mmCIF file of C-alpha atoms in Angstrom:
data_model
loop_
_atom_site.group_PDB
_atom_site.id
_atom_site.type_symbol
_atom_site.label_atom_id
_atom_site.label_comp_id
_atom_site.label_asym_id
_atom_site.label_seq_id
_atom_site.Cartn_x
_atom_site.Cartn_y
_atom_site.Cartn_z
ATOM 1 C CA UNK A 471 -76.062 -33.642 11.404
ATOM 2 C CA UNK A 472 -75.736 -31.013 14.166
ATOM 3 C CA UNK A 473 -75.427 -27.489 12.839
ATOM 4 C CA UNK A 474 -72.676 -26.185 14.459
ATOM 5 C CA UNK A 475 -70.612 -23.234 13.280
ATOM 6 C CA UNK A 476 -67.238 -23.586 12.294
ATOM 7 C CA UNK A 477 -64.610 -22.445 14.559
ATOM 8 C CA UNK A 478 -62.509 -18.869 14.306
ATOM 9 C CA UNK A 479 -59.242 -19.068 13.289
ATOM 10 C CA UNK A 480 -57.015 -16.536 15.276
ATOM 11 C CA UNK A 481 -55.753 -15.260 12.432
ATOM 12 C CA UNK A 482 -58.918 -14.620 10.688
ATOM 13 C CA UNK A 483 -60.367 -12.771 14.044
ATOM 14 C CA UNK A 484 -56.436 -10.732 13.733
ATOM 15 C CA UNK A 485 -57.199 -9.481 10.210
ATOM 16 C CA UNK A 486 -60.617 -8.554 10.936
ATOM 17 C CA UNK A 487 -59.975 -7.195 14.361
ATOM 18 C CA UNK A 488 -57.134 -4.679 12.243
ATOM 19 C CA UNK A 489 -59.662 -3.825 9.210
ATOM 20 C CA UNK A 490 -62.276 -2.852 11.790
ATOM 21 C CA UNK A 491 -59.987 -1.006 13.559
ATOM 22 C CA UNK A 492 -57.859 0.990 10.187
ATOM 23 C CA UNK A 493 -62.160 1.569 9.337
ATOM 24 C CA UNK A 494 -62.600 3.714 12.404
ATOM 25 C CA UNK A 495 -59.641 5.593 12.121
ATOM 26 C CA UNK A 496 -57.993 4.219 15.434
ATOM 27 C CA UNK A 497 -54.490 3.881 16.292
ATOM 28 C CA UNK A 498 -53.181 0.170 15.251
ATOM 29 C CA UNK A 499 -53.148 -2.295 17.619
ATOM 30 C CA UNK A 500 -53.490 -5.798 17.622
ATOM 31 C CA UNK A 501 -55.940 -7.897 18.943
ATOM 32 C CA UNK A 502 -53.337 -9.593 21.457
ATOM 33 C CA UNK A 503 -52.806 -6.024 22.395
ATOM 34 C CA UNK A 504 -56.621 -5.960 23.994
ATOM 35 C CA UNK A 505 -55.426 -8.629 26.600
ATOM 36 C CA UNK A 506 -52.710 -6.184 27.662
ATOM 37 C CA UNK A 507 -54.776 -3.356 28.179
ATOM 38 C CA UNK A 508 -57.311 -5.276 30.076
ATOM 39 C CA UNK A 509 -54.389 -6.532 32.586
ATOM 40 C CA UNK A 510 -53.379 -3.179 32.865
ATOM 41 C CA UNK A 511 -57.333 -1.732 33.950
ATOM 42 C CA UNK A 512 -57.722 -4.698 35.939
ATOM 43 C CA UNK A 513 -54.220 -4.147 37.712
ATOM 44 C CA UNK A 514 -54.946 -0.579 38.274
ATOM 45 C CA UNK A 515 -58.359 -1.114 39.342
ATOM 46 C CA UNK A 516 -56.752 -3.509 42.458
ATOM 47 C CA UNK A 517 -57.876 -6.499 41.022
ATOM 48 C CA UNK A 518 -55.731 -9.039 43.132
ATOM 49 C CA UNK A 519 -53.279 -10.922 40.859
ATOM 50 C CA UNK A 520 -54.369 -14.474 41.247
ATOM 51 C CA UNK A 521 -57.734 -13.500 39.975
ATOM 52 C CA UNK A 522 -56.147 -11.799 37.089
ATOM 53 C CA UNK A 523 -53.540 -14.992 36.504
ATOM 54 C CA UNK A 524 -56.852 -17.214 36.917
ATOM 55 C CA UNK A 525 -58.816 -14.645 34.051
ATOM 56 C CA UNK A 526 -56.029 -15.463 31.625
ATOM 57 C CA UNK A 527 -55.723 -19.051 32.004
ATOM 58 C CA UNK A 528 -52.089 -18.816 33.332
ATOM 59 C CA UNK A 529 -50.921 -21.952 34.725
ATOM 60 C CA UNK A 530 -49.161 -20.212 37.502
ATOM 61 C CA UNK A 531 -49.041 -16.216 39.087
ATOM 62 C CA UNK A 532 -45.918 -16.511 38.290
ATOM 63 C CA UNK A 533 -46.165 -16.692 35.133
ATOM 64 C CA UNK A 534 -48.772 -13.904 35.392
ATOM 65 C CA UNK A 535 -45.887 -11.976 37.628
ATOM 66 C CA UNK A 536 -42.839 -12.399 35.073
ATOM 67 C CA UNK A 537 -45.219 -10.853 32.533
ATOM 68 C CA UNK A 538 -46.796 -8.176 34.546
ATOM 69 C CA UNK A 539 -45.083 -7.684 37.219
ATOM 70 C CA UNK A 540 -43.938 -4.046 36.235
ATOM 71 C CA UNK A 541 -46.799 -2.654 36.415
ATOM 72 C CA UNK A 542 -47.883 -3.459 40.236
ATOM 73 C CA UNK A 543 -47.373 -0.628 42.588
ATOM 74 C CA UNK A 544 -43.780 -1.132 43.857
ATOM 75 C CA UNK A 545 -45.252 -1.425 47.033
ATOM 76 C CA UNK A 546 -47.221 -4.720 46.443
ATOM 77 C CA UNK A 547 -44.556 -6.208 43.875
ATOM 78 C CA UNK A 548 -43.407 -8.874 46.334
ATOM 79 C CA UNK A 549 -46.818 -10.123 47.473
ATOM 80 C CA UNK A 550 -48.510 -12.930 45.343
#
């Protein structure tokens, strides 16, 4: 047999993601909450929004947009 290791289960990575972080003394946040704040660097760093959409495995920008969307510029809100 192949010794592979055993897959993560979200919810174990969740609880250990918010016991490493209560151990430093951070504020709370979730793990999911990570994939927020790296949209919002990668928005603010001009990342263009299809490569962002593509990074998160959205099927669509649109999807990417609905989600978002609020914090583009207002000035490059209607360009995909």
């Amino acid at each position: 047999s192949l010794n592979r290791p055993n897959p993560l289960k979200p919810s174990h990575v969740s609880v250990y993601f918010l016991q490493l972080v209560k151990s430093k003394g951070y504020r709370q946040i979730s793990f999911h909450d990570l994939r927020h704040f790296f949209v919002s660097l990668a928005i603010s760093s001009s990342q263009p929004i299809y490569v962002i959409s593509r990074m998160l495995g959205h099927s669509s920008i649109q999807m990417t947009m609905d989600t978002y969307g609020h914090l583009l510029p207002n000035n490059t809100r209607g360009v995909m």
